[in-house]
PDB file of C-alpha atoms in Angstrom:
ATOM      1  CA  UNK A  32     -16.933 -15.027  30.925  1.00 36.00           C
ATOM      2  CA  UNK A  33     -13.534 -16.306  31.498  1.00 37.00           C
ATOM      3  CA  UNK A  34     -11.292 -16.706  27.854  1.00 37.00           C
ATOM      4  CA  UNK A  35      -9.560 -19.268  26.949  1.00 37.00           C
ATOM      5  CA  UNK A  36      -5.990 -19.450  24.940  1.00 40.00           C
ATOM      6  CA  UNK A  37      -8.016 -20.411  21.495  1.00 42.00           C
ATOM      7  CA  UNK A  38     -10.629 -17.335  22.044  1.00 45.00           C
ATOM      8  CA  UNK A  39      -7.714 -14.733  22.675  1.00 46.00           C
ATOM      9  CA  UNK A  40      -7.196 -12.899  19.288  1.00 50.00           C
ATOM     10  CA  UNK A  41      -3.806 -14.647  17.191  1.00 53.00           C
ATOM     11  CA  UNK A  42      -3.538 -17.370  19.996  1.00 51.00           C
ATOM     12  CA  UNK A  43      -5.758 -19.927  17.766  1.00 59.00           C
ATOM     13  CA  UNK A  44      -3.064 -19.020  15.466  1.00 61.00           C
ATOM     14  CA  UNK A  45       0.060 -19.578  17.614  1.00 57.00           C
ATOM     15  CA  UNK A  46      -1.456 -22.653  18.996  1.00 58.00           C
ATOM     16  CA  UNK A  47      -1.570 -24.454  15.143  1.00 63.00           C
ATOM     17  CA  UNK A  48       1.957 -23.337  14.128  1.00 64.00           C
ATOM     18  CA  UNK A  49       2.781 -24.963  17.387  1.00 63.00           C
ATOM     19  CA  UNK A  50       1.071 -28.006  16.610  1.00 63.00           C
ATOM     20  CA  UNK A  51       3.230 -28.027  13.499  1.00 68.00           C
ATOM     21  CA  UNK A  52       6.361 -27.501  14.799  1.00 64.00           C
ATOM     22  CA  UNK A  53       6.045 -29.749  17.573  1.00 59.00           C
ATOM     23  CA  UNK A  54       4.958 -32.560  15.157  1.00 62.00           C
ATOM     24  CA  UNK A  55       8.368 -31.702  13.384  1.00 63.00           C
ATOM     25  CA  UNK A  56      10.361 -32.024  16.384  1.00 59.00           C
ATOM     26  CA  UNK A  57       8.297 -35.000  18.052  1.00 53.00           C
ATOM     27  CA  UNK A  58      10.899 -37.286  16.214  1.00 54.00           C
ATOM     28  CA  UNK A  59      14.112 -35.504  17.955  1.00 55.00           C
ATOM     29  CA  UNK A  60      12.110 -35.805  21.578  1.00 54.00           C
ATOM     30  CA  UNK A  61      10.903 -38.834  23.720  1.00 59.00           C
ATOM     31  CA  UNK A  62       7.044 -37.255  23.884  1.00 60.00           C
ATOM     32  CA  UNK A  63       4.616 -37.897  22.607  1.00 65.00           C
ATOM     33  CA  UNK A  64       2.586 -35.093  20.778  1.00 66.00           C
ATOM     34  CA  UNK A  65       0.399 -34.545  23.421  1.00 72.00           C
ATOM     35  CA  UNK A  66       2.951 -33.704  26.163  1.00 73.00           C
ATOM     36  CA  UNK A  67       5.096 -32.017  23.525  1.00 65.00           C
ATOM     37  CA  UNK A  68       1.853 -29.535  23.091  1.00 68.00           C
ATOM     38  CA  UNK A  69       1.291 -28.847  26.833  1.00 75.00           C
ATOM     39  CA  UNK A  70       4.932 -27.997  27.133  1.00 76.00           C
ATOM     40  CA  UNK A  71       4.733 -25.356  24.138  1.00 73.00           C
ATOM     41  CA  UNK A  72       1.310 -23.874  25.101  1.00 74.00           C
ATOM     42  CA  UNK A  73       2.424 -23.545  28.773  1.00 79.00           C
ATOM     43  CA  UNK A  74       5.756 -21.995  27.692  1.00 80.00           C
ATOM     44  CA  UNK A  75       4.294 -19.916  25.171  1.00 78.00           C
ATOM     45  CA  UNK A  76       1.509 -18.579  27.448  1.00 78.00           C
ATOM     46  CA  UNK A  77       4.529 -16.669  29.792  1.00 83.00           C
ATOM     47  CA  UNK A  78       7.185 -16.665  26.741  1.00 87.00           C
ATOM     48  CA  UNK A  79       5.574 -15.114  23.435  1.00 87.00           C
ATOM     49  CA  UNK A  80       8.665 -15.286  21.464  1.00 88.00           C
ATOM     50  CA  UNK A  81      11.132 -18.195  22.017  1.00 89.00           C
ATOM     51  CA  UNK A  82      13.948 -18.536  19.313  1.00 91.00           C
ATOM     52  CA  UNK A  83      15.921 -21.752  19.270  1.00 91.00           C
ATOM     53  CA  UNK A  84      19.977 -20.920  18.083  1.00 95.00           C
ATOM     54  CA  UNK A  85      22.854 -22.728  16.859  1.00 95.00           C
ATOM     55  CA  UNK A  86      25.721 -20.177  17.146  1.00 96.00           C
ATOM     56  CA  UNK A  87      28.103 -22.136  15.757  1.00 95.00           C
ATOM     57  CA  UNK A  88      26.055 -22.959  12.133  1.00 95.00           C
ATOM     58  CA  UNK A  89      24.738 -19.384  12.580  1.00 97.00           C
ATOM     59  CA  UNK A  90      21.225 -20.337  12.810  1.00 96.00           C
ATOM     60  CA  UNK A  91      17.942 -20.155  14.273  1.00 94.00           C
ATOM     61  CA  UNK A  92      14.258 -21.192  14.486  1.00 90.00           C
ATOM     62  CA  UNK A  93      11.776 -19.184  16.239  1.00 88.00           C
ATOM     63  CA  UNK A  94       7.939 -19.793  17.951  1.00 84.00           C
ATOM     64  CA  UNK A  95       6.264 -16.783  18.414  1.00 82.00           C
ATOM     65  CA  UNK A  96       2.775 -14.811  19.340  1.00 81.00           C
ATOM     66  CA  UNK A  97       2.325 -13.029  15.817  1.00 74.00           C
ATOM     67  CA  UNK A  98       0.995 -10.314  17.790  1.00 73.00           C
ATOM     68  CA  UNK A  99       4.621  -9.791  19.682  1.00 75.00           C
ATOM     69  CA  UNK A 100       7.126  -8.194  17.101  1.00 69.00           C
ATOM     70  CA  UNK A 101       6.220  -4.586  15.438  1.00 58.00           C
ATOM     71  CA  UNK A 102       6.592  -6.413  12.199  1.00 68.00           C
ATOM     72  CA  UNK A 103       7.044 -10.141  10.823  1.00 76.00           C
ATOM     73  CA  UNK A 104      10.835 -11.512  11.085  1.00 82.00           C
ATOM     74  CA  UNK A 105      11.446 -14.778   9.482  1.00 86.00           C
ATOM     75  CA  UNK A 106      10.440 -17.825  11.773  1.00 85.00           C
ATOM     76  CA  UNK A 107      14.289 -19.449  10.687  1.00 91.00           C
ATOM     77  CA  UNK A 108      16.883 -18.489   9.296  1.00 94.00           C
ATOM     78  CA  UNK A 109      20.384 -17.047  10.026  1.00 97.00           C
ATOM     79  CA  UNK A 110      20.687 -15.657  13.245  1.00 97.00           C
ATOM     80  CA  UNK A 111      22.850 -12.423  11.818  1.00 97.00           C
ATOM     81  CA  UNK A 112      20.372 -11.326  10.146  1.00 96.00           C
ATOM     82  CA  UNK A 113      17.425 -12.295  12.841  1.00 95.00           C
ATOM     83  CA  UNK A 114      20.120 -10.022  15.287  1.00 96.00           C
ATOM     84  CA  UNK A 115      20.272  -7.038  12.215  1.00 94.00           C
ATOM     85  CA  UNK A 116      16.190  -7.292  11.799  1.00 91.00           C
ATOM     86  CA  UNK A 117      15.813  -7.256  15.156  1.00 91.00           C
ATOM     87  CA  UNK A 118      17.495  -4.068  16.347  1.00 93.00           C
ATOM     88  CA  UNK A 119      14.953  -2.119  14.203  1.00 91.00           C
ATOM     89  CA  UNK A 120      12.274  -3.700  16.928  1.00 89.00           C
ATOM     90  CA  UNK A 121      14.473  -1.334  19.834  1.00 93.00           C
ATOM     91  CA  UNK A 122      14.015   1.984  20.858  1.00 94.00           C
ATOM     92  CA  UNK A 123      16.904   3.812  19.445  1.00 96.00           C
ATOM     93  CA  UNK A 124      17.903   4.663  23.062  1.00 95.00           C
ATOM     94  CA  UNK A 125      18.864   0.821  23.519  1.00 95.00           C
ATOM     95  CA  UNK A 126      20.062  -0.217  20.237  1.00 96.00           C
ATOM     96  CA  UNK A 127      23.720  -0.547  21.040  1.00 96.00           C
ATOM     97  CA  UNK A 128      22.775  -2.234  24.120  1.00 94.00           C
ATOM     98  CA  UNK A 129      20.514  -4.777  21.866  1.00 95.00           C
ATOM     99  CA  UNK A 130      23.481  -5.670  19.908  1.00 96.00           C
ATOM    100  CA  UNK A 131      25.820  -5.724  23.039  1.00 94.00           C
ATOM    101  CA  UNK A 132      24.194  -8.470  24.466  1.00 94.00           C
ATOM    102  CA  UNK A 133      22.931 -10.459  21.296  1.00 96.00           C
ATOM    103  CA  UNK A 134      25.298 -10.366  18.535  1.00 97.00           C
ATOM    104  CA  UNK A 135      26.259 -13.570  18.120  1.00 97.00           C
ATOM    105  CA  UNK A 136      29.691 -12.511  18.435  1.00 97.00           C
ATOM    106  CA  UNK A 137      28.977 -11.284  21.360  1.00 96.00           C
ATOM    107  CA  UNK A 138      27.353 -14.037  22.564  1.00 97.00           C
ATOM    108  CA  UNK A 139      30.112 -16.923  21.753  1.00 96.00           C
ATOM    109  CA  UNK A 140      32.637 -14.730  23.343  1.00 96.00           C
ATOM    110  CA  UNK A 141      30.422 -14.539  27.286  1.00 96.00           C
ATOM    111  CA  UNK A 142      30.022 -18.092  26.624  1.00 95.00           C
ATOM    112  CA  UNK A 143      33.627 -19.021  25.412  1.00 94.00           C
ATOM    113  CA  UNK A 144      34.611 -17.068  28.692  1.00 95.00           C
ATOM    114  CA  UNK A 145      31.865 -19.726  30.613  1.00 94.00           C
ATOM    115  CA  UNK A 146      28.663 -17.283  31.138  1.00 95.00           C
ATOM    116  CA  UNK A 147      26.070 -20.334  30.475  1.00 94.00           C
ATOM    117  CA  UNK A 148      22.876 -16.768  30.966  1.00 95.00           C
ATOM    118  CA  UNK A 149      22.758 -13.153  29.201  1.00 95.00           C
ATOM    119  CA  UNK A 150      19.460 -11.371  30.717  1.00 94.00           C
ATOM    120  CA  UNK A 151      18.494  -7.739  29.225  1.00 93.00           C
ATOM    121  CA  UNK A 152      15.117  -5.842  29.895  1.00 93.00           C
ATOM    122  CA  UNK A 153      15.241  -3.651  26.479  1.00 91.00           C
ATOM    123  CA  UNK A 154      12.577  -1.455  25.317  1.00 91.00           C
ATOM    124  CA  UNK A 155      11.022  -2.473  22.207  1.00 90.00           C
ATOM    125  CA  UNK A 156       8.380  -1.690  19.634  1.00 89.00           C
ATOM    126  CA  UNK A 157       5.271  -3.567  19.342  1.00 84.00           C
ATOM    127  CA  UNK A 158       2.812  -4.767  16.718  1.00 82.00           C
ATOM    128  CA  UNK A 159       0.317  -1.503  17.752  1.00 85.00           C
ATOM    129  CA  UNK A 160       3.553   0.624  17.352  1.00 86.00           C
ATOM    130  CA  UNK A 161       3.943   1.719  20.980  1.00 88.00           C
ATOM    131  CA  UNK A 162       7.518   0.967  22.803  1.00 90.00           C
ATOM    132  CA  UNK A 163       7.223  -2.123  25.832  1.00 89.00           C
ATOM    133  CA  UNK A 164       9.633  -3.024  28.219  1.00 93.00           C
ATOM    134  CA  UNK A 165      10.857  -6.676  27.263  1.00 92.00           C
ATOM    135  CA  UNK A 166      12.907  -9.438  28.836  1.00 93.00           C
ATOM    136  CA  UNK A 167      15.012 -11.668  27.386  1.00 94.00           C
ATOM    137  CA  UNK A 168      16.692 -14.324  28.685  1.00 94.00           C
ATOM    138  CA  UNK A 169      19.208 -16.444  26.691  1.00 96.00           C
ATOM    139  CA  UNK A 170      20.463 -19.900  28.187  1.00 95.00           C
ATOM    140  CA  UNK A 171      23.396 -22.083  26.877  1.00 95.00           C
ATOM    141  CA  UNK A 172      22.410 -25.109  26.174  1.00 90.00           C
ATOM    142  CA  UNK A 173      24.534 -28.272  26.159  1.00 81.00           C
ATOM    143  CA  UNK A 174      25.491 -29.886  22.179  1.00 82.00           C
ATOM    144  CA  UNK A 175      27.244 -33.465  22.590  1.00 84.00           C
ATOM    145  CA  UNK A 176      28.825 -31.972  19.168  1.00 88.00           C
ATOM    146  CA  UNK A 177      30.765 -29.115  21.012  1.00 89.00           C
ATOM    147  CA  UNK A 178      28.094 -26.217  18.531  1.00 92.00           C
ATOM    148  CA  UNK A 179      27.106 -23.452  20.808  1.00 93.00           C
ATOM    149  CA  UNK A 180      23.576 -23.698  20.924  1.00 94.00           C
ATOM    150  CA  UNK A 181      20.994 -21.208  22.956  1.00 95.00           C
ATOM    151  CA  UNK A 182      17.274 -20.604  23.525  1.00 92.00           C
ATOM    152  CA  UNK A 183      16.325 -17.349  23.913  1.00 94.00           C
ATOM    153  CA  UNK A 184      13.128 -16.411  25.984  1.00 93.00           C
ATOM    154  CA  UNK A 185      10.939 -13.114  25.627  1.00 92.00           C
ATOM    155  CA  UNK A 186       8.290 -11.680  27.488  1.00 91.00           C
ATOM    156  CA  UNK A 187       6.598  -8.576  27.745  1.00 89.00           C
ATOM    157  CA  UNK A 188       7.598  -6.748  31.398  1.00 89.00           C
ATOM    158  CA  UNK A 189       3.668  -4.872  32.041  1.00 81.00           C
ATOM    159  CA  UNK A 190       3.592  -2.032  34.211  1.00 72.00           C
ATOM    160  CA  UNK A 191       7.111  -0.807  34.281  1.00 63.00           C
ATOM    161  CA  UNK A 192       7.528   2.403  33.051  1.00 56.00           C
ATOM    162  CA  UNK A 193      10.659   3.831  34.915  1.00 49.00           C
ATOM    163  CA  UNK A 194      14.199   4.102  32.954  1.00 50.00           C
ATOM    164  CA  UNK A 195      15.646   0.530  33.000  1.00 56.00           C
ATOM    165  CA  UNK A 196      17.258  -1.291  30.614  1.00 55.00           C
ATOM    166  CA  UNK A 197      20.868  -3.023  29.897  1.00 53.00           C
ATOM    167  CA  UNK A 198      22.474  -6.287  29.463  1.00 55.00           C
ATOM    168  CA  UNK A 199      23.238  -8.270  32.650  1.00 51.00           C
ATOM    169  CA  UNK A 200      25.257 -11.861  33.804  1.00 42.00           C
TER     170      UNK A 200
END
């Protein structure tokens, strides 16, 4: 018997916090709920962690599979202390590398200097306490307000298990 997204363990879960935070946005977009939902679940199926980021307020919001993170990080907040949480998610091996990429000094400074993409693969510490090769990918996005905003996209890399691992672009 095939599953679907709701009968996967935590993904009923994901998909109402969705719900809710799409509802909050739907004002901000031009969908409508519906299409606003298919976007999400689709993303989210591929992406189980997505944080939304203002750089220049210092700020974030995040979406994410509850079952993705070792332990629970605050779904907004500032993005410091998202970044200082974070690292404790990395294999020591990669923690420098972690903050390399992500600080969000380092950040404004590869996109001050006109980088608009920071990719890492990074290996980090799941909810059942075993270390996974991740991706993330963080994209500038465009403010009309001249803020330095970014989304951030995660994913679990399955079935590497060679050395890897860095920040690249």
């Amino acid at each position: 018997m095939e599953q679907t997204a709701k009968d996967e363990p935590g993904k009923e879960r994901v998909h109402m916090k969705l719900t809710e935070r799409i509802k909050e946005l739907e004002s901000n977009l031009d969908l409508d709920l519906r299409e606003a939902l298919g976007i999400m679940e689709a993303v989210s199926e591929v992406f189980p962690m997505i944080v939304m980021a203002n750089l220049t307020k210092n700020t974030y919001t995040m979406i994410r599979n509850d079952d993705f993170l070792a332990f629970d990080m605050p779904r907004s907040g500032c993005y410091d202390d998202l970044i200082d949480d974070g690292v404790e998610n990395i294999h020591p091996n990669y923690q420098t590398a972690f903050l390399e990429c992500f600080s969000r000094e380092n950040l404004l400074r590869k996109f001050y200097d006109g980088k608009t993409e920071v990719y890492s693969e990074l290996y980090q510490k799941g909810r059942d306490g075993k270390y996974q090769w991740v991706s993330t990918h963080v994209i500038r996005l465009q403010d009309e307000k001249g803020e330095i905003r970014q989304i951030c996209l995660n994913r679990v890399l399955k079935g590497i298990v060679e050395s890897r691992g860095g920040c690249r672009r």
